[in-house]
Amino acid sequence: MRCQDILDKIEARYPRKYACDWDNVGLLAGSREREVDTVYIALDATDEVVDAASECGAQLLLTHHPMIFGGLKSVTTDDYVGERLIRLIRNDISYYAMHTNYDVMGMAELAADMLDLKDRKVLEEVLDGEGIGRVGDLPRSMTLEECANFVKGRFGLPNVKIFGEPEKQVHRAAICPGSGKSEAKPALSMGAEVYITGDIDHHTGIDMADCGMAIIDAGHYGVEHIYIADMEHFLKENCPELRVYTAPVKQPFQVL
C-alpha cells in the first residue's frame, strides 16, 4: 500500500480536525508515496523505537506522541530530534504522529471502557460534542485503595500514586489519559470523587484532595500505552495486507 492510502484510513477514523491547536499531528517525515508493507507502532519515537522500526524493515513508523513539537531551525546530529529524523530519512521510513486527535476520537472512550464506566460524559469538549477524557460511574462503589488496585489490574501497572485517604469511598470517576493536570478542576466540577490520570504535581494533588476529589496518578505512559494495542487492531482490521510490529509495553522509568 502507499503510505497515503494508510493515512487516509487512519484520518477517516481519527480526523486531524479534532487535534488541539497547539498540537503537531500528521506526517512529520518521509514520503506519502512510499510503498509500505510493514508498520511499527509505539507511543514515542525514542532511539530504541527508531532502531526497532529499522530492524524490522518498517517503511512507516506510527506513534501517539509527536517527536516534533516546536519549529526546527536545523536538522543535524547535534540534536537528539535531528539525529532521529536523520536516521528515519536515511532508512526511508515515513513517520506519522496522531496525538490529541486520537485522544479525542479514540483514547477517551477506550480508557473509559477499560474501567467499565457507566453513564459517561465528555470531560472537556473539543469539537462537535467530542472531547478529551470521560466522567462516569465505576461498576460499584469502592474505597480509593480498591480503586487504585482496580486501575492497576485493568491497565497492567505495577504501581500507582494516590492523593486522598485510602479508605475514602468513591463511585463517580473521571479519567484523562496522559498529562491531566489541566482537567483536574473540570473533573471536580463534574462531580468526580476520584480522578485517574498522569503527571499530577504535588500541589494539584493535595489541593484536589482537600476539595474532596481523590486522585490516582497512574503515570503518563501507564494509561496511554493502550494506544499501541488499539492501533495494532485497527491496522490489522483495516489494512490486513500489512505486517504490523509493536513496541513492547514497558514503563520508561523504574521505581527503586
Coordinates of C-alpha atoms in Angstrom, one line a residue:
M1 CA 0.0 0.0 0.0
R2 CA 1.0 3.6 -0.5
C3 CA 1.7 5.4 2.8
Q4 CA -1.0 7.9 1.9
D5 CA -3.6 5.1 1.5
I6 CA -2.9 4.0 5.1
L7 CA -3.0 7.6 6.4
D8 CA -6.4 8.1 4.6
K9 CA -7.9 5.2 6.6
I10 CA -6.4 6.5 9.8
E11 CA -7.6 10.0 9.3
A12 CA -11.1 8.8 8.3
R13 CA -11.4 7.3 11.8
Y14 CA -9.3 9.9 13.7
P15 CA -9.7 13.2 11.8
R16 CA -7.0 15.7 12.3
K17 CA -9.6 18.5 12.8
Y18 CA -10.1 17.1 16.4
A19 CA -6.4 17.8 17.3
C20 CA -5.8 20.7 19.7
D21 CA -4.5 23.9 18.2
W22 CA -1.1 23.6 19.9
D23 CA -0.5 20.0 18.7
N24 CA 1.5 18.7 15.8
V25 CA -0.1 15.7 14.2
G26 CA 0.2 14.2 10.8
L27 CA 3.0 13.1 8.5
L28 CA 6.1 14.6 10.2
A29 CA 8.8 13.0 8.0
G30 CA 9.1 11.0 4.8
S31 CA 7.1 10.5 1.7
R32 CA 3.4 10.0 1.2
E33 CA 4.1 8.0 -1.9
R34 CA 6.3 5.4 -0.1
E35 CA 5.2 1.9 -0.7
V36 CA 4.5 0.3 2.7
D37 CA 4.2 -3.4 3.7
T38 CA 5.4 -3.1 7.3
V39 CA 4.4 -0.7 10.1
Y40 CA 5.9 -0.2 13.5
I41 CA 3.7 1.2 16.3
A42 CA 4.9 2.9 19.5
L43 CA 3.9 5.5 22.0
D44 CA 7.0 7.7 21.5
A45 CA 9.7 7.9 18.7
T46 CA 12.6 7.1 21.0
D47 CA 16.1 6.0 19.9
E48 CA 15.1 2.4 20.8
V49 CA 11.9 2.7 18.7
V50 CA 13.6 4.2 15.7
D51 CA 16.1 1.4 15.8
A52 CA 13.4 -1.3 16.2
A53 CA 11.4 0.2 13.2
S54 CA 14.5 0.0 11.1
E55 CA 15.5 -3.5 12.2
C56 CA 12.0 -5.0 11.4
G57 CA 12.1 -3.4 7.9
A58 CA 9.2 -1.0 8.6
Q59 CA 8.5 1.7 6.0
L60 CA 6.1 3.6 8.3
L61 CA 6.5 4.5 12.0
L62 CA 3.3 5.3 13.7
T63 CA 3.4 7.0 17.2
H64 CA 1.0 8.7 19.6
H65 CA 3.2 11.5 20.8
P66 CA 4.8 13.7 18.1
M67 CA 8.6 13.7 18.1
I68 CA 8.5 17.3 16.7
F69 CA 6.5 19.9 18.7
G70 CA 8.3 23.2 18.2
G71 CA 9.7 24.6 15.0
L72 CA 13.1 23.2 13.9
K73 CA 15.8 25.6 12.7
S74 CA 18.2 22.8 11.8
V75 CA 18.2 19.1 11.4
T76 CA 21.6 17.8 12.5
T77 CA 23.1 15.1 14.6
D78 CA 23.9 17.7 17.2
D79 CA 20.3 17.5 18.4
Y80 CA 18.6 14.3 19.5
V81 CA 15.4 15.1 17.5
G82 CA 17.5 15.9 14.4
E83 CA 19.5 12.8 14.8
R84 CA 16.4 10.6 15.0
L85 CA 14.9 12.3 11.9
I86 CA 18.1 11.7 10.0
R87 CA 18.0 8.0 10.9
L88 CA 14.4 7.8 9.8
I89 CA 15.1 9.5 6.5
R90 CA 18.3 7.5 5.9
N91 CA 16.3 4.3 6.3
D92 CA 13.4 5.7 4.1
I93 CA 10.9 5.4 7.0
S94 CA 7.9 7.7 6.8
Y95 CA 6.9 9.0 10.3
Y96 CA 3.3 9.8 11.3
A97 CA 2.0 11.0 14.7
M98 CA -1.6 11.0 15.9
H99 CA -1.9 12.7 19.3
T100 CA -4.8 14.8 20.5
N101 CA -7.0 13.8 17.6
Y102 CA -6.6 10.2 18.8
D103 CA -7.1 11.3 22.4
V104 CA -10.5 12.8 21.4
M105 CA -11.7 10.2 18.9
G106 CA -10.1 7.0 20.4
M107 CA -8.3 7.2 23.7
A108 CA -11.0 8.8 25.8
E109 CA -13.6 6.1 25.1
L110 CA -11.1 3.3 25.2
A111 CA -9.8 4.3 28.6
A112 CA -13.4 4.6 29.9
D113 CA -14.1 1.1 28.5
M114 CA -11.1 -0.2 30.4
L115 CA -12.8 0.9 33.6
D116 CA -16.3 -0.1 32.6
L117 CA -17.6 3.5 33.3
K118 CA -21.3 3.9 33.1
D119 CA -23.4 6.9 32.2
R120 CA -20.3 8.6 30.9
K121 CA -19.9 12.2 29.7
V122 CA -17.1 14.0 27.9
L123 CA -14.7 15.7 30.4
E124 CA -13.7 18.6 28.1
E125 CA -15.4 19.2 24.7
V126 CA -13.1 19.9 21.8
L127 CA -15.3 19.9 18.8
D128 CA -18.8 18.7 17.8
G129 CA -19.5 17.2 21.2
E130 CA -16.3 15.1 21.1
G131 CA -13.6 15.7 23.6
I132 CA -10.8 14.7 26.0
G133 CA -11.4 12.4 28.9
R134 CA -14.6 10.9 30.3
V135 CA -16.6 11.1 33.6
G136 CA -18.8 8.2 34.6
D137 CA -19.8 5.7 37.3
L138 CA -17.5 2.9 38.3
P139 CA -19.0 -0.6 38.2
R140 CA -19.5 -0.4 42.0
S141 CA -18.7 1.8 44.9
M142 CA -15.3 1.0 46.3
T143 CA -12.6 2.5 48.5
L144 CA -9.8 4.6 47.0
E145 CA -7.4 1.8 47.7
E146 CA -9.6 -0.7 46.0
C147 CA -10.0 1.6 43.0
A148 CA -6.2 2.0 42.8
N149 CA -5.9 -1.8 42.6
F150 CA -8.7 -1.9 40.0
V151 CA -6.8 0.6 37.9
K152 CA -3.5 -1.3 38.2
G153 CA -5.2 -4.5 37.2
R154 CA -7.1 -3.1 34.2
F155 CA -4.0 -1.2 32.8
G156 CA -1.4 -3.8 33.8
L157 CA 0.5 -1.5 36.1
P158 CA 2.9 -2.4 39.0
N159 CA 2.1 0.7 41.0
V160 CA 0.2 4.0 41.0
K161 CA 0.3 7.1 43.3
I162 CA -2.8 8.3 45.2
F163 CA -3.8 11.6 46.7
G164 CA -6.5 11.1 49.3
E165 CA -7.4 8.8 52.1
P166 CA -7.2 5.1 51.1
E167 CA -10.5 4.3 52.8
K168 CA -12.4 7.1 51.1
Q169 CA -15.5 5.7 49.2
V170 CA -15.6 6.5 45.5
H171 CA -18.1 5.8 42.8
R172 CA -18.1 8.7 40.3
A173 CA -14.8 8.7 38.4
A174 CA -13.1 10.8 35.8
I175 CA -10.3 9.6 33.6
C176 CA -8.0 11.6 31.3
P177 CA -5.1 9.6 29.8
G178 CA -1.7 11.3 29.6
S179 CA -0.9 14.5 31.5
G180 CA -4.2 15.5 33.1
K181 CA -3.4 18.4 35.5
S182 CA -5.4 20.9 33.4
E183 CA -8.5 18.7 33.6
A184 CA -8.5 18.3 37.4
K185 CA -10.8 21.3 38.1
P186 CA -13.3 20.3 35.3
A187 CA -13.3 16.7 36.8
L188 CA -14.1 18.2 40.2
S189 CA -16.8 20.4 38.8
M190 CA -18.5 17.4 37.2
G191 CA -18.8 15.6 40.5
A192 CA -15.9 13.1 40.2
E193 CA -15.0 11.6 43.5
V194 CA -11.8 10.1 42.0
Y195 CA -9.7 11.4 39.1
I196 CA -7.5 8.9 37.2
T197 CA -4.7 10.4 35.1
G198 CA -1.0 11.0 34.9
D199 CA 1.7 13.6 35.7
I200 CA -0.1 15.2 38.7
D201 CA 2.2 17.5 40.7
H202 CA 2.3 17.8 44.4
H203 CA 0.2 21.0 44.8
T204 CA -2.6 19.9 42.4
G205 CA -2.8 16.5 44.2
I206 CA -3.1 17.9 47.7
D207 CA -5.4 20.8 46.6
M208 CA -7.9 18.4 44.9
A209 CA -7.8 16.0 47.8
D210 CA -8.7 19.0 50.1
C211 CA -11.6 19.8 47.7
G212 CA -12.9 16.3 48.2
M213 CA -11.7 14.6 45.0
A214 CA -9.1 11.9 45.3
I215 CA -6.6 11.4 42.5
I216 CA -5.0 8.2 41.2
D217 CA -1.8 9.1 39.3
A218 CA -1.2 6.1 37.0
G219 CA 1.5 7.8 35.1
H220 CA 1.5 9.4 31.6
Y221 CA 2.6 6.1 30.0
G222 CA 0.6 4.0 32.4
V223 CA -2.8 4.9 30.9
E224 CA -1.8 5.8 27.4
H225 CA 0.0 2.6 26.4
I226 CA -3.4 1.2 25.4
Y227 CA -2.9 3.2 22.2
I228 CA -0.4 0.6 20.9
A229 CA -2.7 -2.5 21.0
D230 CA -5.6 -0.4 19.8
M231 CA -3.8 0.8 16.7
E232 CA -2.4 -2.6 16.0
H233 CA -6.0 -3.9 16.0
F234 CA -7.1 -1.0 13.8
L235 CA -4.5 -1.7 11.2
K236 CA -5.0 -5.4 11.1
E237 CA -8.7 -4.9 10.6
N238 CA -8.5 -2.1 8.0
C239 CA -5.2 -2.9 6.3
P240 CA -4.9 -6.7 6.6
E241 CA -2.2 -6.9 4.0
L242 CA 0.3 -5.1 6.2
R243 CA 2.8 -6.6 8.6
V244 CA 2.4 -4.8 12.0
Y245 CA 5.0 -4.8 14.7
T246 CA 4.6 -3.0 18.1
A247 CA 6.9 -1.7 20.8
P248 CA 6.9 -3.8 24.0
V249 CA 4.7 -2.3 26.7
K250 CA 7.0 -1.2 29.5
Q251 CA 7.3 1.8 31.7
P252 CA 10.0 4.3 30.5
F253 CA 11.2 4.5 34.1
Q254 CA 11.8 2.3 37.1
V255 CA 10.8 2.8 40.8
L256 CA 13.7 1.7 43.0

